[in-house]
Amino acid sequence: MYFIANWKMFGGFSSLNSLNKVIKFLRGFKNNKIVKIIYCPPSTLINAMSKKLKNTKIEVGSQNCHENENYGAFTGSINSKILKDAGAKYIIIGHSENRQTGENDELINKKIKSALKLNLRVIFCIGEKLVEKKKKITKRVLKNQINLGLRNIKNKNKILIAYEPVWSIGTGLIPKSNELFNTVTFIKKILKNNKVLYGGSVNPKNINQLKQINNIDGFLIGGASQETKKFIDIIKKTYI
Ligand code: PGA
C-alpha cells in the first residue's frame, strides 16, 4: 500500500523535524516491508528532505513540474530534470488544484511524458467535479482524463493513478464505499496494470471505512499528512 503525503503549499525547513517520528515509526512497524511512504513537500524542501531520508525507505516526490524536459528560459519554473537532481523520485501531475488554475489534459500529457523521460515515477491525478458527479458523467470524465493525459504513452508501468474526486478534496467528504469500489474497478478496467490510489479528505477517522475497499492500492493524503500523528495513525489503522 502507498501512503503519499501531499503537503501542498505548507511547510518550511523546521517542518522536516516532524519526519523523525515517521522514520522511527516505520523502523518499528511490523508491516514496514509492504508499506511505501512518499513525501511530496514544497519544492524548496525536496533536496533537504531527500538527504534527511537517505538511509530510510521513505522516498520524496514533487507536487508538479514544468513540461519542458530540458533547461530553458522559463522564469520561475522547475522541470523534472531539476527535481530529479534535487532528489525527487516521483512527481504528482494533474492535481485538481492545478487543473482548476488552467492546466488542461494536453499540458498534463506533456508533463507526464517529460517526467517519464527522466525515469521518474508519476502520480497522475484524475477526478470528477461535483457538477459532473450530479450529472452522472463521472466515468466519462475519468475515461477522458486518462485517454488524453496518457495519450501516446506506451510504457505506463511507472505511473500510479490517484483517483481524487474534486468535491472530496479538503471538504471532509468521501465517496460512498460501493461508489468508490465501482469507480476504482472502472479505472482498473482501463488501466489493467496500474496501481490506483484514493485521495480526498483521508483522515484517521474515515480510514477504517476506506481500508475495507479492497481494490484500492493506497492513499494520497493532503491536510492530514501535515500532522505526523494523523499520518502515522492512518497507516497504522490501515493494517489493524
Ligand atoms: P486532502 O487533499 O487530503 O486535504 O483532501 C488531498 C489532495 O489534494 O491530494
Short mmCIF file of C-alpha atoms and ligand atoms in Angstrom, two decimals:
data_model
loop_
_atom_site.label_atom_id
_atom_site.label_comp_id
_atom_site.label_asym_id
_atom_site.label_seq_id
_atom_site.Cartn_x
_atom_site.Cartn_y
_atom_site.Cartn_z
CA MET A 1 0.00 0.00 0.00
CA TYR A 2 1.14 3.51 -0.85
CA PHE A 3 0.79 6.40 1.57
CA ILE A 4 1.64 9.61 -0.20
CA ALA A 5 1.85 12.85 1.74
CA ASN A 6 0.95 15.89 -0.30
CA TRP A 7 2.00 18.87 1.82
CA LYS A 8 0.70 21.35 -0.78
CA MET A 9 1.90 24.93 -0.06
CA PHE A 10 2.72 24.25 3.59
CA GLY A 11 5.97 23.79 5.42
CA GLY A 12 9.39 25.29 5.99
CA PHE A 13 12.72 23.81 6.98
CA SER A 14 11.60 23.36 10.59
CA SER A 15 8.83 21.04 9.34
CA LEU A 16 11.49 18.48 8.43
CA ASN A 17 11.86 17.67 12.14
CA SER A 18 8.41 16.11 12.08
CA LEU A 19 9.83 13.33 9.89
CA ASN A 20 11.84 11.95 12.81
CA LYS A 21 8.68 10.44 14.24
CA VAL A 22 7.72 8.85 10.93
CA ILE A 23 11.20 7.38 10.45
CA LYS A 24 11.09 5.92 13.95
CA PHE A 25 7.58 4.59 13.46
CA LEU A 26 8.46 2.89 10.19
CA ARG A 27 11.54 1.20 11.67
CA GLY A 28 9.45 -0.44 14.36
CA PHE A 29 6.38 -1.15 12.22
CA LYS A 30 5.72 -4.83 11.63
CA ASN A 31 4.33 -4.20 8.15
CA ASN A 32 7.20 -1.98 7.05
CA LYS A 33 8.06 -4.25 4.13
CA ILE A 34 4.69 -3.75 2.46
CA VAL A 35 4.27 -0.05 3.16
CA LYS A 36 5.51 2.60 0.74
CA ILE A 37 5.67 6.12 2.12
CA ILE A 38 6.33 9.04 -0.19
CA TYR A 39 6.55 12.68 0.87
CA CYS A 40 5.77 15.45 -1.60
CA PRO A 41 6.77 18.70 0.14
CA PRO A 42 7.08 22.16 -1.45
CA SER A 43 9.94 22.21 -3.98
CA THR A 44 12.18 24.22 -1.66
CA LEU A 45 12.31 21.27 0.75
CA ILE A 46 12.86 18.42 -1.70
CA ASN A 47 16.63 18.42 -1.51
CA ALA A 48 16.92 18.73 2.25
CA MET A 49 14.19 16.17 2.76
CA SER A 50 15.74 13.60 0.46
CA LYS A 51 19.05 13.99 2.27
CA LYS A 52 17.34 13.53 5.59
CA LEU A 53 15.56 10.39 4.35
CA LYS A 54 18.62 8.95 2.62
CA ASN A 55 19.01 5.87 4.77
CA THR A 56 15.32 5.19 5.14
CA LYS A 57 12.73 3.54 2.91
CA ILE A 58 10.77 6.79 2.64
CA GLU A 59 11.00 8.50 -0.75
CA VAL A 60 10.48 12.07 -1.89
CA GLY A 61 8.40 13.49 -4.71
CA SER A 62 7.45 16.83 -6.18
CA GLN A 63 3.94 18.28 -6.44
CA ASN A 64 4.25 19.38 -10.06
CA CYS A 65 6.76 20.08 -12.82
CA HIS A 66 7.19 22.22 -15.90
CA GLU A 67 6.51 20.31 -19.13
CA ASN A 68 9.84 21.07 -20.76
CA GLU A 69 12.27 18.23 -20.11
CA ASN A 70 15.33 20.36 -20.85
CA TYR A 71 16.60 23.51 -19.24
CA GLY A 72 15.09 26.63 -20.76
CA ALA A 73 14.12 30.25 -20.33
CA PHE A 74 11.05 29.69 -18.16
CA THR A 75 11.36 32.09 -15.27
CA GLY A 76 10.02 30.71 -12.02
CA SER A 77 9.53 27.18 -13.32
CA ILE A 78 11.07 23.91 -12.24
CA ASN A 79 11.22 20.87 -14.51
CA SER A 80 11.70 17.14 -13.95
CA LYS A 81 15.41 17.39 -14.59
CA ILE A 82 15.88 19.91 -11.79
CA LEU A 83 13.57 17.98 -9.49
CA LYS A 84 15.38 14.73 -10.11
CA ASP A 85 18.69 16.42 -9.41
CA ALA A 86 17.25 17.67 -6.12
CA GLY A 87 16.30 14.14 -5.09
CA ALA A 88 12.70 13.68 -6.26
CA LYS A 89 11.74 10.18 -7.38
CA TYR A 90 8.06 10.90 -8.03
CA ILE A 91 6.04 13.78 -9.44
CA ILE A 92 2.37 14.47 -8.80
CA ILE A 93 0.86 15.58 -12.11
CA GLY A 94 -2.69 16.67 -12.92
CA HIS A 95 -3.75 17.59 -9.40
CA SER A 96 -7.18 19.22 -9.49
CA GLU A 97 -5.85 22.33 -7.75
CA ASN A 98 -3.64 22.84 -10.81
CA ARG A 99 -6.32 21.80 -13.28
CA GLN A 100 -8.53 24.48 -11.69
CA THR A 101 -5.92 27.15 -12.34
CA GLY A 102 -5.63 26.29 -16.01
CA GLU A 103 -3.76 23.02 -16.57
CA ASN A 104 -5.52 21.12 -19.33
CA ASP A 105 -5.19 17.48 -20.42
CA GLU A 106 -2.77 18.33 -23.19
CA LEU A 107 -0.38 20.11 -20.84
CA ILE A 108 -0.70 17.31 -18.30
CA ASN A 109 0.18 14.81 -21.02
CA LYS A 110 3.34 16.78 -21.84
CA LYS A 111 4.30 16.94 -18.18
CA ILE A 112 3.84 13.19 -17.71
CA LYS A 113 5.98 12.50 -20.78
CA SER A 114 8.72 14.80 -19.51
CA ALA A 115 8.80 13.07 -16.11
CA LEU A 116 8.88 9.60 -17.67
CA LYS A 117 11.73 10.60 -19.98
CA LEU A 118 13.78 11.29 -16.87
CA ASN A 119 12.79 7.93 -15.41
CA LEU A 120 10.75 9.46 -12.64
CA ARG A 121 7.55 7.88 -11.37
CA VAL A 122 4.32 9.77 -11.90
CA ILE A 123 1.37 10.13 -9.56
CA PHE A 124 -1.30 11.00 -12.10
CA CYS A 125 -4.38 12.61 -10.52
CA ILE A 126 -7.84 12.29 -12.01
CA GLY A 127 -11.27 13.05 -10.61
CA GLU A 128 -14.70 14.43 -11.34
CA LYS A 129 -16.17 17.72 -10.14
CA LEU A 130 -19.38 17.83 -8.12
CA VAL A 131 -21.46 19.00 -11.10
CA GLU A 132 -20.15 16.10 -13.13
CA LYS A 133 -20.98 13.64 -10.37
CA LYS A 134 -24.50 15.08 -10.18
CA LYS A 135 -24.88 14.74 -13.93
CA LYS A 136 -23.75 11.11 -13.53
CA ILE A 137 -20.93 11.52 -16.02
CA THR A 138 -18.09 10.54 -13.66
CA LYS A 139 -16.98 7.57 -15.76
CA ARG A 140 -16.93 9.58 -18.96
CA VAL A 141 -14.89 12.33 -17.30
CA LEU A 142 -12.35 9.88 -15.87
CA LYS A 143 -12.01 7.99 -19.14
CA ASN A 144 -11.38 11.24 -20.95
CA GLN A 145 -8.77 12.39 -18.43
CA ILE A 146 -7.00 9.03 -18.71
CA ASN A 147 -7.09 8.88 -22.50
CA LEU A 148 -5.90 12.44 -23.00
CA GLY A 149 -3.47 12.55 -20.10
CA LEU A 150 -1.78 9.31 -21.14
CA ARG A 151 -2.03 9.85 -24.89
CA ASN A 152 0.80 8.21 -26.84
CA ILE A 153 2.40 6.87 -23.69
CA LYS A 154 3.14 3.22 -24.30
CA ASN A 155 5.04 2.24 -21.21
CA LYS A 156 2.78 3.03 -18.30
CA ASN A 157 4.48 0.99 -15.63
CA LYS A 158 5.94 3.99 -13.84
CA ILE A 159 2.53 5.60 -13.42
CA LEU A 160 0.38 5.48 -10.30
CA ILE A 161 -3.18 6.70 -10.61
CA ALA A 162 -4.62 8.84 -7.83
CA TYR A 163 -8.39 8.98 -8.03
CA GLU A 164 -9.35 12.21 -6.28
CA PRO A 165 -12.94 13.40 -6.65
CA VAL A 166 -12.65 17.19 -6.69
CA TRP A 167 -15.60 17.55 -4.31
CA SER A 168 -13.88 15.43 -1.69
CA ILE A 169 -10.57 17.31 -1.57
CA GLY A 170 -10.31 19.30 1.64
CA THR A 171 -14.05 19.07 2.33
CA GLY A 172 -14.24 16.18 4.78
CA LEU A 173 -16.46 14.32 2.32
CA ILE A 174 -15.59 10.93 0.88
CA PRO A 175 -17.46 8.81 -1.67
CA LYS A 176 -19.79 6.04 -0.55
CA SER A 177 -17.86 2.78 -0.29
CA ASN A 178 -19.72 1.00 -3.09
CA GLU A 179 -19.34 4.00 -5.39
CA LEU A 180 -15.63 4.19 -4.69
CA PHE A 181 -15.18 0.46 -5.25
CA ASN A 182 -17.03 0.70 -8.57
CA THR A 183 -15.05 3.72 -9.73
CA VAL A 184 -11.71 2.11 -8.90
CA THR A 185 -12.84 -1.06 -10.68
CA PHE A 186 -13.72 1.06 -13.71
CA ILE A 187 -10.28 2.72 -13.72
CA LYS A 188 -8.56 -0.65 -13.38
CA LYS A 189 -10.50 -1.96 -16.35
CA ILE A 190 -8.98 0.79 -18.48
CA LEU A 191 -5.51 0.56 -16.92
CA LYS A 192 -5.10 -3.10 -16.11
CA ASN A 193 -1.60 -2.98 -14.69
CA ASN A 194 -1.58 0.28 -12.77
CA LYS A 195 -1.99 0.83 -9.06
CA VAL A 196 -4.92 3.04 -8.17
CA LEU A 197 -4.85 5.17 -5.03
CA TYR A 198 -7.65 7.17 -3.49
CA GLY A 199 -7.27 10.80 -2.37
CA GLY A 200 -9.66 13.33 -0.85
CA SER A 201 -10.14 14.05 2.87
CA VAL A 202 -8.47 10.84 4.02
CA ASN A 203 -8.12 11.06 7.82
CA PRO A 204 -7.65 8.80 10.86
CA LYS A 205 -11.43 8.53 11.29
CA ASN A 206 -12.58 7.59 7.81
CA ILE A 207 -9.60 5.30 7.14
CA ASN A 208 -11.48 2.48 8.86
CA GLN A 209 -14.15 2.73 6.18
CA LEU A 210 -11.74 3.34 3.30
CA LYS A 211 -9.45 0.42 4.10
CA GLN A 212 -12.36 -2.01 3.65
CA ILE A 213 -12.48 -1.15 -0.05
CA ASN A 214 -10.23 -3.90 -1.19
CA ASN A 215 -9.30 -2.73 -4.67
CA ILE A 216 -7.54 0.45 -3.51
CA ASP A 217 -3.72 0.33 -3.53
CA GLY A 218 -3.06 3.28 -1.25
CA PHE A 219 -3.90 6.86 -0.39
CA LEU A 220 -2.86 10.37 -1.40
CA ILE A 221 -3.19 12.40 1.77
CA GLY A 222 -3.26 16.20 1.88
CA GLY A 223 -4.32 18.00 5.06
CA ALA A 224 -3.88 15.03 7.41
CA SER A 225 -0.34 14.40 6.18
CA GLN A 226 0.86 17.69 7.61
CA GLU A 227 0.29 16.36 11.11
CA THR A 228 2.65 13.49 11.75
CA LYS A 229 0.42 11.87 14.33
CA LYS A 230 -2.54 11.78 11.95
CA PHE A 231 -0.42 10.47 9.10
CA ILE A 232 1.02 7.66 11.23
CA ASP A 233 -2.45 6.87 12.60
CA ILE A 234 -3.79 6.46 9.08
CA ILE A 235 -1.01 3.99 8.24
CA LYS A 236 -1.38 2.06 11.49
CA LYS A 237 -5.16 1.78 11.21
CA THR A 238 -4.99 0.54 7.63
CA TYR A 239 -3.31 -2.62 8.91
CA ILE A 240 -5.38 -3.28 12.05
P1 PGA B 1 -6.94 16.42 1.31
O1 PGA B 1 -6.12 16.61 -0.04
O2 PGA B 1 -6.49 15.12 1.93
O3 PGA B 1 -6.58 17.60 2.14
O4 PGA B 1 -8.39 16.38 0.95
C1 PGA B 1 -5.83 15.54 -0.87
C2 PGA B 1 -5.12 16.03 -2.10
O5 PGA B 1 -5.43 17.13 -2.57
O6 PGA B 1 -4.23 15.36 -2.63
#
